[in-house]
Amino acid sequence: MNEIENVYGETVEFYDLSALSQIGNKKIVLNKFADMVKDLDGIILDIGAGTGKTTIEMANMICDKEIIALEPSAYMRTAFMARLMEHNEVKERISLLPIDVGKYSFRDKISGVMCMGVLGHLKRDEQEKLLYKLDKNLNINVPILIELLEPKFLVAPVGSRISVATQGRLRYETYITDIKQVGMDQWTWRLTYKVFCGKNIVSTVDSLMSWNYQSVEKILNQLTKMHFRTAKLSETLLLAIKAR
Ligand SMILES: C[S@@+](CC[C@H](N)C(=O)[O-])C[C@H]1O[C@@H](n2cnc3c(N)ncnc32)[C@H](O)[C@@H]1O
């Protein structure tokens, strides 16, 4: 098991059902991003593609682009591949690489980068290295779409239920069962997934994760100091465009 599989291992079963950020709310932004990349040369890079929902959505929005998706968790890749096999219309254009973004060579010509829900998993120096590599390797006009964690989750009281969904007879609930600030921008939290059938608990799975939280403003600031024009799209979404 690699390190990220301690977070995205057994819990991947619940990932799509209990995702804190649902794709429906992002469709307009994804469409705008698709418009920006469609006339640029090169692949779309999806960093930390998870179960592939956003990747496949993007592939359907731009019908002639190749997407390279990076995903280090074998559990996430299994869910991604199962989904991809149901999408004949896009599967030939999507390559799912089993790697950490730190290992990506940046040799491909890139027309756009999606980095959705990933930065918080990277340590401070890894985040900085990634932004530096993007600055160095992207051509002018190439956009980066970044999604960050909603800050409200970091101040939610222990015991808060942060998602509930039903599937067939079962009800899936996610709780924050511990949360600690362990450094200036560093947090650890334990999420507990509980599956109920009526009043009975069918299973409980814990997941402990570290999160390096930077606000949208901080990331915008870092990118602006490089060679990007930037825009805050919401409390969790930001866009950066390589300007020079
Ligand atoms: C919150 S999920 C987001 C998944 C997907 N982008 C989405 O929006 O649904 C974060 C993903 O980033 C992946 N990840 C974590 N660290 C990574 C790294 N260093 N390089 C690439 N992916 C990473 C995780 O395995 C996980 O699938």
Short mmCIF file of C-alpha atoms and ligand atoms in Angstrom, two decimals:
data_model
loop_
_atom_site.label_atom_id
_atom_site.label_comp_id
_atom_site.label_asym_id
_atom_site.label_seq_id
_atom_site.Cartn_x
_atom_site.Cartn_y
_atom_site.Cartn_z
CA MET A 1 0.00 0.00 0.00
CA ASN A 2 1.38 3.43 -0.81
CA GLU A 3 0.84 6.38 1.56
CA ILE A 4 -2.19 7.80 -0.26
CA GLU A 5 -3.94 4.42 -0.06
CA ASN A 6 -4.21 4.90 3.72
CA VAL A 7 -6.63 7.68 2.81
CA TYR A 8 -8.08 6.40 -0.47
CA GLY A 9 -8.18 2.65 0.20
CA GLU A 10 -11.21 1.00 1.76
CA THR A 11 -13.03 4.35 1.74
CA VAL A 12 -13.09 4.55 -2.07
CA GLU A 13 -16.31 2.50 -1.88
CA PHE A 14 -17.96 5.63 -0.45
CA TYR A 15 -16.13 8.26 -2.50
CA ASP A 16 -18.63 9.08 -5.25
CA LEU A 17 -21.66 8.70 -3.02
CA SER A 18 -20.38 10.99 -0.30
CA ALA A 19 -18.13 13.36 -2.29
CA LEU A 20 -17.92 16.71 -0.52
CA SER A 21 -17.90 18.48 -3.87
CA GLN A 22 -20.50 17.35 -6.40
CA ILE A 23 -19.88 17.77 -10.12
CA GLY A 24 -23.31 19.35 -10.81
CA ASN A 25 -22.24 22.59 -9.13
CA LYS A 26 -19.10 22.80 -11.28
CA LYS A 27 -20.53 22.16 -14.75
CA ILE A 28 -20.54 25.83 -15.78
CA VAL A 29 -16.90 26.24 -14.75
CA LEU A 30 -15.88 23.00 -16.48
CA ASN A 31 -17.61 24.18 -19.66
CA LYS A 32 -15.72 27.48 -19.53
CA PHE A 33 -12.45 25.61 -19.02
CA ALA A 34 -13.31 23.35 -22.00
CA ASP A 35 -13.90 26.46 -24.13
CA MET A 36 -10.50 27.85 -23.17
CA VAL A 37 -8.55 24.71 -24.03
CA LYS A 38 -10.33 23.51 -27.14
CA ASP A 39 -8.31 25.59 -29.60
CA LEU A 40 -4.96 25.11 -27.87
CA ASP A 41 -2.56 22.33 -28.84
CA GLY A 42 -1.83 19.46 -26.48
CA ILE A 43 -3.29 17.11 -23.94
CA ILE A 44 -5.35 17.98 -20.86
CA LEU A 45 -3.57 16.94 -17.67
CA ASP A 46 -5.86 15.85 -14.81
CA ILE A 47 -3.82 15.70 -11.61
CA GLY A 48 -5.26 13.36 -8.97
CA ALA A 49 -8.17 12.18 -11.10
CA GLY A 50 -9.81 10.05 -8.39
CA THR A 51 -12.70 7.94 -9.67
CA GLY A 52 -12.61 9.73 -13.03
CA LYS A 53 -15.91 11.61 -12.82
CA THR A 54 -14.48 15.00 -13.77
CA THR A 55 -12.07 13.46 -16.29
CA ILE A 56 -14.86 11.76 -18.20
CA GLU A 57 -17.11 14.82 -17.95
CA MET A 58 -14.30 16.89 -19.50
CA ALA A 59 -13.63 14.30 -22.22
CA ASN A 60 -17.31 14.54 -23.19
CA MET A 61 -17.15 18.33 -23.32
CA ILE A 62 -14.23 18.37 -25.77
CA CYS A 63 -14.56 15.63 -28.31
CA ASP A 64 -11.10 15.59 -29.87
CA LYS A 65 -8.70 15.97 -26.97
CA GLU A 66 -6.53 13.43 -25.26
CA ILE A 67 -6.55 13.47 -21.46
CA ILE A 68 -3.74 12.21 -19.28
CA ALA A 69 -5.01 11.45 -15.80
CA LEU A 70 -2.61 10.90 -12.89
CA GLU A 71 -3.79 8.81 -9.97
CA PRO A 72 -1.46 7.15 -7.41
CA SER A 73 -4.14 5.18 -5.51
CA ALA A 74 -4.78 1.71 -6.99
CA TYR A 75 -8.23 1.74 -5.34
CA MET A 76 -9.15 5.00 -7.06
CA ARG A 77 -7.80 3.69 -10.37
CA THR A 78 -9.96 0.56 -10.03
CA ALA A 79 -13.07 2.72 -9.63
CA PHE A 80 -11.90 4.96 -12.50
CA MET A 81 -11.30 2.03 -14.88
CA ALA A 82 -14.68 0.46 -14.05
CA ARG A 83 -16.36 3.78 -14.90
CA LEU A 84 -14.24 4.31 -18.03
CA MET A 85 -15.21 0.91 -19.44
CA GLU A 86 -18.82 2.15 -19.51
CA HIS A 87 -17.80 5.14 -21.66
CA ASN A 88 -16.92 3.86 -25.14
CA GLU A 89 -17.28 7.38 -26.51
CA VAL A 90 -14.21 8.64 -24.63
CA LYS A 91 -12.16 5.68 -23.46
CA GLU A 92 -9.65 5.73 -26.34
CA ARG A 93 -8.71 9.31 -25.47
CA ILE A 94 -8.02 8.84 -21.76
CA SER A 95 -4.77 7.46 -20.35
CA LEU A 96 -4.73 6.74 -16.62
CA LEU A 97 -1.17 6.83 -15.30
CA PRO A 98 -0.50 5.16 -11.92
CA ILE A 99 1.75 7.91 -10.66
CA ASP A 100 2.12 10.74 -8.22
CA VAL A 101 2.31 14.18 -9.88
CA GLY A 102 5.89 14.49 -8.55
CA LYS A 103 6.86 11.71 -10.98
CA TYR A 104 5.18 13.22 -14.04
CA SER A 105 7.75 14.27 -16.67
CA PHE A 106 5.87 17.22 -18.22
CA ARG A 107 7.18 16.10 -21.62
CA ASP A 108 3.71 16.22 -23.21
CA LYS A 109 2.50 19.45 -24.77
CA ILE A 110 -0.29 20.60 -22.46
CA SER A 111 -3.40 22.61 -23.35
CA GLY A 112 -4.98 22.68 -19.89
CA VAL A 113 -4.52 21.40 -16.35
CA MET A 114 -7.17 20.29 -13.85
CA CYS A 115 -6.09 19.99 -10.24
CA MET A 116 -9.29 19.30 -8.37
CA GLY A 117 -9.18 18.53 -4.66
CA VAL A 118 -5.50 17.53 -4.73
CA LEU A 119 -3.29 20.39 -3.51
CA GLY A 120 -4.20 19.80 0.15
CA HIS A 121 -2.72 16.30 -0.05
CA LEU A 122 0.67 17.71 -1.00
CA LYS A 123 3.18 18.94 1.56
CA ARG A 124 4.03 22.63 1.39
CA ASP A 125 7.27 22.03 -0.57
CA GLU A 126 5.50 19.60 -2.93
CA GLN A 127 2.81 22.21 -3.60
CA GLU A 128 5.46 24.81 -4.36
CA LYS A 129 7.37 22.42 -6.64
CA LEU A 130 4.18 21.63 -8.55
CA LEU A 131 3.30 25.29 -9.08
CA TYR A 132 6.89 25.97 -10.14
CA LYS A 133 6.80 23.07 -12.67
CA LEU A 134 3.50 24.31 -14.07
CA ASP A 135 4.94 27.79 -14.44
CA LYS A 136 8.03 26.45 -16.17
CA ASN A 137 6.33 23.97 -18.50
CA LEU A 138 3.06 25.53 -19.62
CA ASN A 139 2.74 27.62 -22.77
CA ILE A 140 1.09 31.01 -22.92
CA ASN A 141 -2.74 30.97 -22.59
CA VAL A 142 -2.84 27.53 -21.02
CA PRO A 143 -5.36 27.51 -18.14
CA ILE A 144 -5.16 25.68 -14.81
CA LEU A 145 -8.36 24.98 -12.92
CA ILE A 146 -7.80 24.39 -9.21
CA GLU A 147 -10.32 23.27 -6.62
CA LEU A 148 -9.56 23.56 -2.91
CA LEU A 149 -11.28 22.21 0.18
CA GLU A 150 -14.17 24.27 1.55
CA PRO A 151 -12.69 26.03 4.62
CA LYS A 152 -15.86 25.33 6.63
CA PHE A 153 -14.80 21.67 6.93
CA LEU A 154 -11.71 22.67 8.93
CA VAL A 155 -13.76 24.40 11.61
CA ALA A 156 -16.63 21.94 11.74
CA PRO A 157 -17.14 20.58 15.28
CA VAL A 158 -16.04 17.01 15.99
CA GLY A 159 -19.07 14.78 15.56
CA SER A 160 -20.49 16.79 12.61
CA ARG A 161 -22.16 14.74 9.93
CA ILE A 162 -20.87 16.09 6.64
CA SER A 163 -22.71 13.94 4.15
CA VAL A 164 -25.63 11.59 3.93
CA ALA A 165 -26.79 9.60 0.90
CA THR A 166 -28.91 6.56 0.27
CA GLN A 167 -28.29 3.73 -2.12
CA GLY A 168 -30.91 0.99 -2.34
CA ARG A 169 -31.77 -0.02 1.25
CA LEU A 170 -28.60 1.44 2.68
CA ARG A 171 -27.83 4.87 4.08
CA TYR A 172 -24.28 6.20 3.97
CA GLU A 173 -23.26 8.83 6.49
CA THR A 174 -19.90 10.57 6.88
CA TYR A 175 -18.78 12.10 10.19
CA ILE A 176 -15.80 14.16 11.26
CA THR A 177 -14.68 12.16 14.31
CA ASP A 178 -11.46 14.06 14.99
CA ILE A 179 -9.83 17.21 13.76
CA LYS A 180 -6.57 18.85 14.84
CA GLN A 181 -4.51 21.73 13.61
CA VAL A 182 -0.97 20.36 13.80
CA GLY A 183 0.96 23.17 12.11
CA MET A 184 0.33 26.63 10.70
CA ASP A 185 -1.51 25.30 7.63
CA GLN A 186 -1.48 21.62 8.49
CA TRP A 187 -4.48 19.69 9.74
CA THR A 188 -5.26 16.08 10.48
CA TRP A 189 -8.78 14.83 10.47
CA ARG A 190 -10.43 11.51 10.92
CA LEU A 191 -13.51 10.81 8.88
CA THR A 192 -15.77 7.94 9.83
CA TYR A 193 -18.04 6.42 7.20
CA LYS A 194 -21.06 4.60 8.61
CA VAL A 195 -23.37 2.44 6.57
CA PHE A 196 -26.86 1.80 7.96
CA CYS A 197 -29.70 -0.51 7.01
CA GLY A 198 -32.61 1.09 8.84
CA LYS A 199 -31.36 1.58 12.41
CA ASN A 200 -28.66 -1.11 12.20
CA ILE A 201 -25.06 -0.32 11.39
CA VAL A 202 -23.81 -2.56 8.56
CA SER A 203 -20.22 -1.28 8.50
CA THR A 204 -17.95 1.47 9.82
CA VAL A 205 -14.71 2.59 8.18
CA ASP A 206 -12.28 5.19 9.54
CA SER A 207 -9.89 7.25 7.45
CA LEU A 208 -7.19 9.50 8.85
CA MET A 209 -5.86 12.20 6.58
CA SER A 210 -3.48 15.13 6.68
CA TRP A 211 -4.42 18.26 4.87
CA ASN A 212 -2.22 21.19 3.97
CA TYR A 213 -4.77 23.96 3.74
CA GLN A 214 -4.00 27.09 1.73
CA SER A 215 -6.81 29.54 1.05
CA VAL A 216 -7.82 30.44 -2.50
CA GLU A 217 -6.21 33.87 -1.92
CA LYS A 218 -2.85 32.36 -0.90
CA ILE A 219 -2.67 30.13 -3.96
CA LEU A 220 -3.77 33.02 -6.21
CA ASN A 221 -1.03 35.13 -4.70
CA GLN A 222 1.64 32.50 -5.36
CA LEU A 223 0.51 32.07 -8.97
CA THR A 224 0.31 35.82 -9.59
CA LYS A 225 3.93 36.16 -8.44
CA MET A 226 4.86 33.64 -11.14
CA HIS A 227 3.68 34.17 -14.73
CA PHE A 228 -0.06 33.66 -14.35
CA ARG A 229 -3.15 35.86 -14.59
CA THR A 230 -5.54 34.60 -11.96
CA ALA A 231 -9.21 34.76 -11.00
CA LYS A 232 -11.09 33.59 -7.92
CA LEU A 233 -14.21 31.80 -9.19
CA SER A 234 -15.66 30.87 -5.78
CA GLU A 235 -14.56 30.06 -2.22
CA THR A 236 -13.11 26.79 -3.55
CA LEU A 237 -12.36 27.28 -7.26
CA LEU A 238 -9.67 29.33 -8.95
CA LEU A 239 -8.41 29.77 -12.46
CA ALA A 240 -4.89 30.67 -13.52
CA ILE A 241 -3.82 31.38 -17.09
CA LYS A 242 -0.21 31.42 -18.19
CA ALA A 243 0.32 34.99 -19.29
CA ARG A 244 3.99 35.18 -20.30
C1 LIG B 1 -10.21 14.64 -3.12
S1 LIG B 1 -9.68 13.51 -4.34
C2 LIG B 1 -10.18 14.36 -5.81
C3 LIG B 1 -10.42 13.44 -6.98
C4 LIG B 1 -10.94 14.12 -8.25
N1 LIG B 1 -10.00 15.10 -8.76
C5 LIG B 1 -12.27 14.78 -7.96
O1 LIG B 1 -12.37 16.00 -8.10
O2 LIG B 1 -13.21 14.03 -7.64
C6 LIG B 1 -7.93 13.71 -4.37
C7 LIG B 1 -7.21 12.75 -5.30
O3 LIG B 1 -5.86 13.18 -5.44
C8 LIG B 1 -5.03 12.02 -5.46
N2 LIG B 1 -3.68 12.41 -5.04
C9 LIG B 1 -3.23 12.61 -3.80
N3 LIG B 1 -1.92 12.94 -3.81
C10 LIG B 1 -1.54 12.97 -5.12
C11 LIG B 1 -0.32 13.24 -5.80
N4 LIG B 1 0.81 13.54 -5.13
N5 LIG B 1 -0.29 13.18 -7.15
C12 LIG B 1 -1.42 12.88 -7.84
N6 LIG B 1 -2.60 12.60 -7.24
C13 LIG B 1 -2.67 12.64 -5.91
C14 LIG B 1 -5.72 11.07 -4.48
O4 LIG B 1 -5.32 9.73 -4.65
C15 LIG B 1 -7.19 11.32 -4.80
O5 LIG B 1 -7.65 10.47 -5.81
#
